[in-house]
Short mmCIF file of C-alpha atoms in Angstrom, two decimals:
data_model
loop_
_atom_site.label_atom_id
_atom_site.label_comp_id
_atom_site.label_asym_id
_atom_site.label_seq_id
_atom_site.Cartn_x
_atom_site.Cartn_y
_atom_site.Cartn_z
CA MET J 7 72.29 -34.37 -12.97
CA ALA J 8 70.47 -34.69 -16.31
CA PRO J 9 70.38 -31.56 -18.47
CA ARG J 10 67.14 -29.66 -18.38
CA PRO J 11 65.20 -29.43 -21.63
CA LEU J 12 65.41 -26.06 -23.29
CA ALA J 13 62.30 -23.96 -22.87
CA PRO J 14 60.74 -22.75 -26.06
CA ALA J 15 62.20 -19.52 -27.27
CA ALA J 16 59.68 -16.88 -26.29
CA PRO J 17 59.10 -13.92 -28.54
CA ASP J 18 58.92 -10.46 -27.05
CA ARG J 19 55.35 -10.35 -28.37
CA PRO J 20 52.83 -13.12 -29.05
CA LEU J 21 53.27 -15.16 -32.22
CA ASN J 22 51.48 -13.34 -35.03
CA VAL J 23 50.73 -16.06 -37.58
CA PRO J 24 48.80 -13.83 -40.03
CA LEU J 25 51.75 -11.41 -40.17
CA LEU J 26 54.17 -14.26 -40.88
CA ALA J 27 51.86 -15.60 -43.59
CA VAL J 28 51.59 -12.16 -45.24
CA ALA J 29 55.35 -11.60 -44.99
CA GLY J 30 55.96 -15.00 -46.56
CA ALA J 31 53.50 -14.21 -49.37
CA VAL J 32 55.10 -10.83 -50.13
CA THR J 33 58.66 -12.15 -50.18
CA VAL J 34 58.00 -15.37 -52.09
CA ALA J 35 56.14 -13.29 -54.69
CA ASN J 36 59.48 -11.75 -55.66
CA ILE J 37 60.47 -15.08 -57.21
CA TYR J 38 57.37 -15.52 -59.34
CA PHE J 39 55.97 -12.11 -60.29
CA PRO J 40 58.49 -11.53 -63.16
CA GLN J 41 57.31 -14.61 -65.08
CA PRO J 42 54.33 -12.97 -66.86
CA LEU J 43 56.48 -9.91 -67.64
CA LEU J 44 59.11 -11.66 -69.76
CA ALA J 45 57.54 -10.76 -73.11
CA ALA J 46 57.24 -7.11 -72.05
CA VAL J 47 60.84 -7.16 -70.80
CA ALA J 48 62.04 -8.62 -74.10
CA HIS J 49 60.23 -5.88 -76.02
CA GLY J 50 61.33 -3.09 -73.69
CA LEU J 51 65.01 -4.08 -73.63
CA ASP J 52 65.03 -5.14 -77.30
CA VAL J 53 66.15 -8.73 -76.71
CA SER J 54 64.74 -12.10 -77.73
CA GLU J 55 62.22 -13.90 -75.55
CA ARG J 56 64.75 -16.70 -75.09
CA THR J 57 67.25 -14.19 -73.68
CA ALA J 58 64.58 -12.68 -71.44
CA GLY J 59 63.90 -16.22 -70.17
CA LEU J 60 67.27 -16.07 -68.40
CA ILE J 61 65.57 -13.85 -65.83
CA ALA J 62 63.23 -16.65 -64.75
CA SER J 63 66.16 -19.07 -64.55
CA ALA J 64 68.17 -16.58 -62.48
CA ALA J 65 65.29 -16.30 -60.01
CA GLN J 66 65.18 -20.06 -59.42
CA ILE J 67 68.97 -20.38 -59.19
CA GLY J 68 69.19 -17.48 -56.76
CA TYR J 69 66.44 -18.85 -54.54
CA ALA J 70 68.19 -22.22 -54.31
CA LEU J 71 71.49 -20.50 -53.46
CA GLY J 72 69.78 -18.45 -50.77
CA ILE J 73 68.23 -21.53 -49.19
CA LEU J 74 71.63 -23.22 -49.08
CA LEU J 75 73.76 -20.27 -48.02
CA LEU J 76 71.49 -18.02 -45.94
CA VAL J 77 68.68 -20.03 -44.33
CA PRO J 78 71.06 -22.04 -42.03
CA LEU J 79 72.10 -18.74 -40.44
CA ALA J 80 68.70 -18.54 -38.74
CA ASP J 81 69.78 -21.26 -36.29
CA SER J 82 72.52 -19.07 -34.78
CA ALA J 83 72.15 -15.46 -35.97
CA ARG J 84 70.06 -12.70 -34.43
CA LEU J 85 66.76 -13.09 -36.24
CA ARG J 86 65.76 -9.45 -36.14
CA ARG J 87 69.04 -8.28 -37.58
CA LEU J 88 69.10 -11.06 -40.20
CA THR J 89 65.52 -10.28 -41.26
CA SER J 90 66.20 -6.55 -41.53
CA VAL J 91 69.33 -7.06 -43.63
CA LEU J 92 67.62 -9.50 -46.00
CA LEU J 93 64.61 -7.21 -46.50
CA ALA J 94 66.85 -4.18 -47.13
CA LEU J 95 69.00 -6.06 -49.65
CA THR J 96 65.97 -7.45 -51.47
CA SER J 97 64.29 -4.04 -51.70
CA THR J 98 67.50 -2.47 -53.05
CA ALA J 99 67.93 -5.20 -55.66
CA LEU J 100 64.30 -4.76 -56.76
CA LEU J 101 64.90 -1.04 -57.29
CA VAL J 102 68.03 -1.81 -59.31
CA ALA J 103 66.00 -4.23 -61.42
CA ALA J 104 63.31 -1.60 -61.96
CA ALA J 105 65.92 0.83 -63.32
CA ALA J 106 67.98 -1.79 -65.21
CA PRO J 107 69.26 -0.35 -68.53
CA ASP J 108 69.91 -3.76 -70.09
CA VAL J 109 69.07 -7.43 -69.70
CA LEU J 110 72.42 -8.29 -68.07
CA THR J 111 71.81 -5.82 -65.24
CA LEU J 112 68.26 -7.09 -64.84
CA THR J 113 69.40 -10.72 -64.73
CA LEU J 114 72.11 -10.01 -62.14
CA ALA J 115 69.68 -7.97 -60.04
CA THR J 116 67.16 -10.82 -60.23
CA LEU J 117 69.83 -13.29 -59.12
CA ALA J 118 70.68 -11.05 -56.16
CA LEU J 119 67.11 -10.34 -55.05
CA SER J 120 66.06 -13.99 -55.32
CA THR J 121 69.07 -15.02 -53.23
CA THR J 122 68.12 -12.66 -50.41
CA THR J 123 64.33 -13.13 -50.54
CA VAL J 124 64.52 -16.43 -48.66
CA LEU J 125 62.56 -15.18 -45.66
CA PRO J 126 59.72 -17.67 -46.34
CA GLN J 127 62.11 -20.52 -45.55
CA ILE J 128 63.21 -18.76 -42.36
CA LEU J 129 59.76 -17.72 -41.16
CA THR J 130 58.31 -21.22 -41.53
CA PRO J 131 60.66 -22.92 -39.01
CA VAL J 132 60.43 -19.88 -36.72
CA ALA J 133 56.64 -20.12 -36.68
CA ALA J 134 56.74 -23.89 -36.14
CA VAL J 135 59.17 -23.66 -33.24
CA LEU J 136 57.30 -20.87 -31.49
CA ALA J 137 53.96 -22.62 -31.95
CA GLY J 138 55.09 -25.75 -30.10
CA PRO J 139 54.20 -29.41 -30.77
CA GLY J 140 50.45 -29.07 -30.26
CA ARG J 141 49.99 -26.34 -32.90
CA ARG J 142 52.98 -26.97 -35.15
CA GLY J 143 51.07 -28.44 -38.08
CA ARG J 144 48.34 -25.80 -37.95
CA VAL J 145 50.85 -22.94 -37.99
CA VAL J 146 52.97 -24.47 -40.75
CA GLY J 147 49.79 -24.94 -42.79
CA LEU J 148 48.76 -21.28 -42.39
CA VAL J 149 52.20 -19.93 -43.28
CA GLY J 150 52.35 -22.37 -46.19
CA LEU J 151 48.98 -21.08 -47.38
CA GLY J 152 50.46 -17.58 -47.47
CA LEU J 153 53.34 -18.83 -49.60
CA THR J 154 50.98 -20.60 -51.99
CA LEU J 155 48.78 -17.55 -52.39
CA GLY J 156 51.80 -15.28 -52.81
CA SER J 157 53.36 -17.41 -55.53
CA THR J 158 50.02 -17.81 -57.34
CA LEU J 159 48.53 -14.33 -57.11
CA SER J 160 51.82 -12.49 -57.71
CA ARG J 161 51.70 -13.47 -61.38
CA THR J 162 48.18 -12.06 -61.71
CA VAL J 163 49.01 -8.82 -59.86
CA SER J 164 52.22 -8.12 -61.77
CA GLY J 165 50.51 -8.74 -65.10
CA ALA J 166 47.63 -6.44 -64.15
CA VAL J 167 50.01 -3.68 -62.99
CA THR J 168 52.00 -3.92 -66.21
CA ASP J 169 48.86 -3.85 -68.35
CA ALA J 170 47.48 -0.86 -66.44
CA THR J 171 50.68 1.21 -66.50
CA GLY J 172 52.25 0.01 -69.74
CA SER J 173 55.61 -0.57 -68.03
CA TRP J 174 57.07 -3.72 -66.51
CA ARG J 175 59.35 -1.52 -64.38
CA ILE J 176 56.38 -0.35 -62.28
CA ALA J 177 55.76 -3.96 -61.19
CA TYR J 178 59.32 -4.15 -59.84
CA GLY J 179 58.79 -0.83 -58.06
CA VAL J 180 55.59 -2.06 -56.43
CA ALA J 181 57.41 -5.20 -55.25
CA ALA J 182 60.22 -3.06 -53.80
CA VAL J 183 57.75 -0.90 -51.84
CA ALA J 184 55.85 -3.94 -50.52
CA THR J 185 59.08 -5.64 -49.43
CA ALA J 186 60.46 -2.49 -47.80
CA ALA J 187 57.18 -2.00 -45.91
CA LEU J 188 57.83 -5.25 -44.06
CA LEU J 189 60.91 -3.62 -42.51
CA LEU J 190 58.59 -1.44 -40.45
CA VAL J 191 56.67 -4.35 -38.93
CA LEU J 192 58.23 -7.78 -39.23
CA PRO J 193 61.60 -7.66 -37.39
CA ARG J 194 60.13 -6.30 -34.16
CA ARG J 195 57.57 -9.14 -34.05
CA LEU J 196 60.24 -11.86 -34.16
CA PRO J 197 62.24 -13.30 -31.25
CA GLU J 198 65.84 -12.18 -30.89
CA ARG J 199 67.03 -15.74 -31.60
CA LEU J 200 65.47 -19.02 -32.66
CA GLY J 201 67.48 -21.01 -30.10
CA GLN J 202 70.19 -20.25 -27.61
CA PRO J 203 73.44 -18.62 -28.77
CA GLY J 204 75.89 -21.16 -30.16
CA HIS J 205 79.51 -21.20 -31.17
CA THR J 206 79.22 -23.12 -34.44
CA SER J 207 80.88 -21.23 -37.29
CA TYR J 208 79.16 -20.46 -40.57
CA ALA J 209 81.29 -23.09 -42.28
CA GLY J 210 80.31 -25.54 -39.56
CA LEU J 211 76.62 -24.83 -40.14
CA LEU J 212 76.94 -25.66 -43.83
CA ALA J 213 79.24 -28.64 -43.30
CA GLY J 214 76.75 -30.16 -40.85
CA LEU J 215 73.87 -30.31 -43.36
CA PRO J 216 74.73 -33.78 -44.74
CA ARG J 217 75.13 -35.11 -41.18
CA LEU J 218 71.62 -33.98 -40.31
CA LEU J 219 70.29 -36.04 -43.21
CA ALA J 220 72.32 -39.05 -42.10
CA VAL J 221 71.29 -38.84 -38.45
CA HIS J 222 67.58 -38.03 -38.63
CA ARG J 223 65.21 -40.60 -40.08
CA GLU J 224 62.36 -38.08 -40.08
CA LEU J 225 64.37 -35.77 -42.33
CA ARG J 226 65.23 -38.58 -44.76
CA ILE J 227 61.55 -39.55 -45.04
CA SER J 228 60.35 -35.99 -45.62
CA ALA J 229 63.16 -35.20 -48.06
CA LEU J 230 62.44 -38.26 -50.21
CA VAL J 231 58.66 -37.80 -50.16
CA GLY J 232 58.99 -34.07 -50.81
CA ALA J 233 61.34 -34.62 -53.76
CA CYS J 234 59.03 -37.21 -55.32
CA VAL J 235 55.78 -35.26 -55.01
CA PHE J 236 57.35 -32.03 -56.24
CA ALA J 237 58.83 -33.93 -59.18
CA ALA J 238 55.31 -35.14 -60.06
CA PHE J 239 53.97 -31.60 -59.63
CA SER J 240 56.67 -30.17 -61.90
CA VAL J 241 56.11 -32.81 -64.57
CA PHE J 242 52.44 -31.83 -64.78
CA TRP J 243 52.92 -28.06 -64.84
CA SER J 244 55.94 -28.10 -67.15
CA VAL J 245 53.94 -29.78 -69.94
CA LEU J 246 50.44 -28.44 -69.27
CA ALA J 247 50.85 -25.37 -71.50
CA PHE J 248 52.01 -27.58 -74.40
CA HIS J 249 49.10 -29.95 -73.91
CA LEU J 250 46.57 -27.10 -73.78
CA ALA J 251 47.98 -25.59 -76.96
CA ALA J 252 47.95 -28.86 -78.91
CA PRO J 253 44.89 -30.23 -80.77
CA PRO J 254 42.12 -30.85 -79.98
CA LEU J 255 42.18 -28.21 -77.21
CA GLY J 256 44.12 -25.48 -79.03
CA TYR J 257 44.13 -22.92 -76.22
CA GLY J 258 46.42 -19.89 -76.15
CA PRO J 259 49.24 -19.23 -73.66
CA GLY J 260 46.89 -17.48 -71.24
CA ALA J 261 45.06 -20.72 -70.51
CA ALA J 262 47.92 -22.21 -68.49
CA GLY J 263 48.10 -19.02 -66.41
CA LEU J 264 44.36 -19.24 -65.79
CA PHE J 265 44.87 -22.70 -64.30
CA GLY J 266 46.84 -21.02 -61.49
CA LEU J 267 43.75 -19.06 -60.46
CA LEU J 268 41.45 -22.03 -60.97
CA THR J 269 43.46 -24.06 -58.44
CA LEU J 270 43.11 -21.47 -55.65
CA PRO J 271 40.33 -23.55 -54.01
CA ALA J 272 42.80 -26.41 -53.67
CA ALA J 273 45.43 -24.10 -52.19
CA LEU J 274 42.93 -22.87 -49.58
CA LEU J 275 41.84 -26.42 -48.78
CA SER J 276 45.43 -27.52 -48.17
CA ALA J 277 45.53 -25.35 -45.02
CA ALA J 278 43.47 -28.08 -43.33
CA ALA J 279 46.48 -30.40 -43.59
CA GLY J 280 48.14 -28.68 -40.63
CA PRO J 281 45.47 -29.44 -38.00
CA LEU J 282 45.13 -32.96 -39.43
CA ALA J 283 48.87 -33.51 -39.03
CA ASP J 284 48.65 -32.31 -35.41
CA ARG J 285 45.81 -34.74 -34.71
CA TYR J 286 46.65 -37.83 -36.77
CA GLY J 287 50.35 -37.48 -37.51
CA ALA J 288 52.34 -36.50 -40.60
CA SER J 289 52.35 -39.98 -42.14
CA ALA J 290 48.54 -40.22 -42.17
CA VAL J 291 48.33 -36.85 -43.94
CA ASN J 292 51.03 -37.99 -46.38
CA VAL J 293 48.93 -41.00 -47.34
CA GLY J 294 45.77 -38.96 -47.93
CA SER J 295 47.72 -36.33 -49.86
CA LEU J 296 49.33 -38.90 -52.15
CA VAL J 297 45.95 -40.46 -52.86
CA CYS J 298 44.64 -37.02 -53.91
CA ALA J 299 47.67 -36.40 -56.12
CA GLY J 300 47.37 -39.83 -57.74
CA LEU J 301 43.65 -39.34 -58.42
CA GLY J 302 44.36 -35.94 -59.97
CA LEU J 303 46.94 -37.38 -62.36
CA ALA J 304 44.64 -40.27 -63.24
CA LEU J 305 41.76 -37.92 -64.00
CA ALA J 306 43.94 -35.72 -66.21
CA GLY J 307 45.25 -38.79 -68.01
CA LEU J 308 41.90 -40.52 -68.55
CA ALA J 309 40.16 -37.40 -69.91
CA PRO J 310 42.96 -35.41 -71.56
CA SER J 311 40.61 -33.47 -73.88
CA SER J 312 38.17 -32.36 -71.18
CA PRO J 313 38.91 -28.90 -69.73
CA ALA J 314 36.73 -29.69 -66.71
CA ALA J 315 38.63 -32.91 -66.03
CA LEU J 316 41.96 -31.11 -66.38
CA VAL J 317 40.88 -28.39 -63.93
CA ALA J 318 39.60 -30.98 -61.45
CA GLY J 319 42.78 -33.02 -61.83
CA ALA J 320 44.96 -29.94 -61.32
CA ASN J 321 43.05 -29.08 -58.13
CA LEU J 322 43.46 -32.60 -56.76
CA LEU J 323 47.17 -32.49 -57.58
CA VAL J 324 47.64 -29.08 -55.93
CA VAL J 325 45.81 -30.02 -52.74
CA GLY J 326 47.76 -33.30 -52.59
CA VAL J 327 51.18 -31.75 -53.10
CA SER J 328 50.54 -28.73 -50.84
CA SER J 329 49.14 -30.90 -48.03
CA CYS J 330 52.06 -33.30 -48.36
CA GLN J 331 54.46 -30.37 -48.02
CA VAL J 332 52.76 -29.23 -44.81
CA ALA J 333 52.91 -32.75 -43.34
CA ASN J 334 56.58 -33.16 -44.30
CA GLN J 335 57.56 -29.88 -42.66
CA ALA J 336 55.51 -30.62 -39.55
CA ARG J 337 57.52 -33.87 -39.26
CA ILE J 338 60.97 -32.31 -39.61
CA PHE J 339 60.32 -29.38 -37.28
CA GLY J 340 59.78 -31.89 -34.48
CA ILE J 341 63.50 -32.75 -34.63
CA GLY J 342 64.48 -29.75 -32.51
CA ARG J 343 64.47 -26.00 -32.61
CA THR J 344 68.26 -25.52 -32.57
CA VAL J 345 68.49 -27.16 -36.00
CA ALA J 346 65.08 -26.11 -37.35
CA ALA J 347 66.38 -23.79 -40.07
CA ARG J 348 69.02 -26.28 -41.21
CA VAL J 349 66.64 -29.24 -41.49
CA ASN J 350 64.35 -26.98 -43.51
CA THR J 351 67.33 -26.15 -45.74
CA VAL J 352 67.99 -29.84 -46.42
CA PHE J 353 64.30 -30.52 -47.02
CA MET J 354 63.83 -27.60 -49.41
CA LEU J 355 66.99 -28.42 -51.37
CA ALA J 356 65.73 -31.98 -51.85
CA THR J 357 62.33 -30.65 -52.90
CA PHE J 358 63.87 -28.22 -55.39
CA ALA J 359 66.07 -30.97 -56.82
CA GLY J 360 63.02 -33.17 -57.34
CA GLY J 361 61.20 -30.32 -59.04
CA ALA J 362 64.11 -29.59 -61.38
CA LEU J 363 64.40 -33.25 -62.40
CA GLY J 364 60.64 -33.44 -62.86
CA SER J 365 60.62 -30.43 -65.19
CA LEU J 366 63.43 -31.88 -67.31
CA ALA J 367 61.89 -35.36 -67.44
CA GLY J 368 58.42 -34.01 -68.19
CA SER J 369 59.56 -31.85 -71.09
CA TRP J 370 61.60 -34.69 -72.60
CA LEU J 371 58.87 -37.30 -72.21
CA TYR J 372 56.19 -35.02 -73.64
CA ALA J 373 58.31 -34.19 -76.67
CA ALA J 374 59.14 -37.86 -77.25
CA HIS J 375 55.93 -39.68 -76.26
CA GLY J 376 53.22 -37.12 -75.47
CA TRP J 377 50.89 -36.34 -72.58
CA PRO J 378 50.23 -39.94 -71.38
CA ALA J 379 53.95 -40.68 -70.94
CA ALA J 380 54.50 -37.51 -68.92
CA LEU J 381 51.60 -38.32 -66.60
CA LEU J 382 52.79 -41.89 -66.17
CA ALA J 383 56.15 -40.54 -65.03
CA ALA J 384 54.41 -38.21 -62.58
CA GLY J 385 52.33 -41.12 -61.29
CA ALA J 386 55.49 -43.17 -60.80
CA CYS J 387 56.94 -40.40 -58.63
CA VAL J 388 53.79 -40.41 -56.49
CA ALA J 389 54.00 -44.19 -56.19
CA VAL J 390 57.62 -44.01 -54.99
CA ALA J 391 56.60 -41.43 -52.39
CA GLY J 392 53.79 -43.72 -51.24
CA LEU J 393 56.19 -46.64 -50.92
CA ALA J 394 58.55 -44.48 -48.85
CA VAL J 395 55.73 -43.52 -46.46
CA VAL J 396 54.63 -47.15 -46.06
CA VAL J 397 58.18 -48.37 -45.41
CA ALA J 398 58.81 -45.50 -43.01
CA ALA J 399 55.69 -46.42 -41.03
CA ARG J 400 57.45 -49.54 -39.73
CA PRO J 401 58.54 -48.98 -36.13
CA VAL J 402 62.22 -48.57 -35.30
CA ALA J 403 63.99 -49.19 -32.02
CA PRO J 404 64.21 -45.90 -30.09
CA SER J 405 67.50 -44.44 -28.95
CA CYS J 406 68.12 -43.84 -25.25
CA VAL J 407 69.92 -40.54 -25.81
CA ARG J 408 68.14 -37.62 -24.23
CA ASP J 409 67.20 -34.91 -26.74
CA VAL J 410 67.84 -31.53 -25.18
CA THR J 411 66.63 -29.70 -28.29
CA ARG J 412 63.01 -30.81 -27.99
CA GLU J 413 60.64 -28.70 -25.97
CA ALA J 414 59.43 -31.75 -24.04
CA GLY J 415 62.84 -33.39 -23.65
CA GLY J 416 62.11 -36.37 -25.93
CA ILE J 417 64.62 -38.84 -27.38
CA ARG J 418 66.38 -38.94 -30.71
CA PRO J 419 69.67 -40.12 -32.23
CA ARG J 420 72.67 -38.17 -31.06
CA ILE J 421 73.62 -35.23 -33.26
CA PRO J 422 77.32 -35.09 -34.14
CA GLN J 423 79.47 -32.61 -32.25
CA GLY J 424 78.76 -29.03 -33.23
CA GLU J 425 75.22 -29.60 -34.47
CA SER J 426 73.35 -28.70 -31.31
#
């Protein structure tokens, strides 16, 4: 008798997408809100700005470690307990950072809190799985919008709090209170588990990540496209401040921060990518997103001295990259709910790697050859992503192995033993 497809994991209460979006915004903000505070931290702790910059690096390193080491647990652990523990640890680390007597303590606290504030990468697959195939893209888009707004507005809020109070420590305290407040609401609105209880060990969860990439074509496509577009995104933003400060523009450091607010319309518009992915498929949204990103880079390159052109180009790039991210995640979450958190881990690690390489390449190219060379490199990344989407659009022979991890009992390549 053929195995019955698993029914979707039903939450004790209906799926609350706005709550998940807000929770994602609050927790992802913990990675980005310290960035405008670095000068104040350097002054307050009597260290150089270069030394204070270690805090921003620690936040990125910790977030990557958390994605690798903690997000896979969501496939087998009790979600409510995991969420409560992560929120409690993050809140505690934020309070330690607020009271840090020296930069070493602050850096270590930042590393700890950024490692445990990975709930955005847990809530996204949870929301996608609970939404089901017909609403998956829409829900991923709405949660992704929360993450975009959280990462963007957190810089503005933390800077305003610090200016108003005269202390960067208050901003950390506010973040701790906001994160702790989620403990009162979020865990009880989540299902007990994402899938059915399994017997795969923690080491087995981590060891199976490369096999997921090898087995699932959808994951390979999304990982490559995600890495390329985020590399292009990082090239642009890593050199924008230098370009704005150079003649003939000659703007101060606040101008680059203002660009974050000026691209909010693009972030809001990218939420439409989810319903479009549900209706037309992830690849179609990928194509449209890459066209937007390419046009944005072209506009910024053809009119490098025009603030209006730079703002328009940045908006096109943001809507392209954000929409591409939504489409990529909608594609991978169709693989199956029992591996949803782990495929998101692989995808996000690939995306982060692309972003890191883009930042390094952008800074080097700008220093050596200027703004046009950096944008050409970003455009090349978009072109590679486009080629990957076109090649991936070619049909492949389907497998005849029944997929018991899909809600509808579809077909997919067999997962190696221990992965489902």
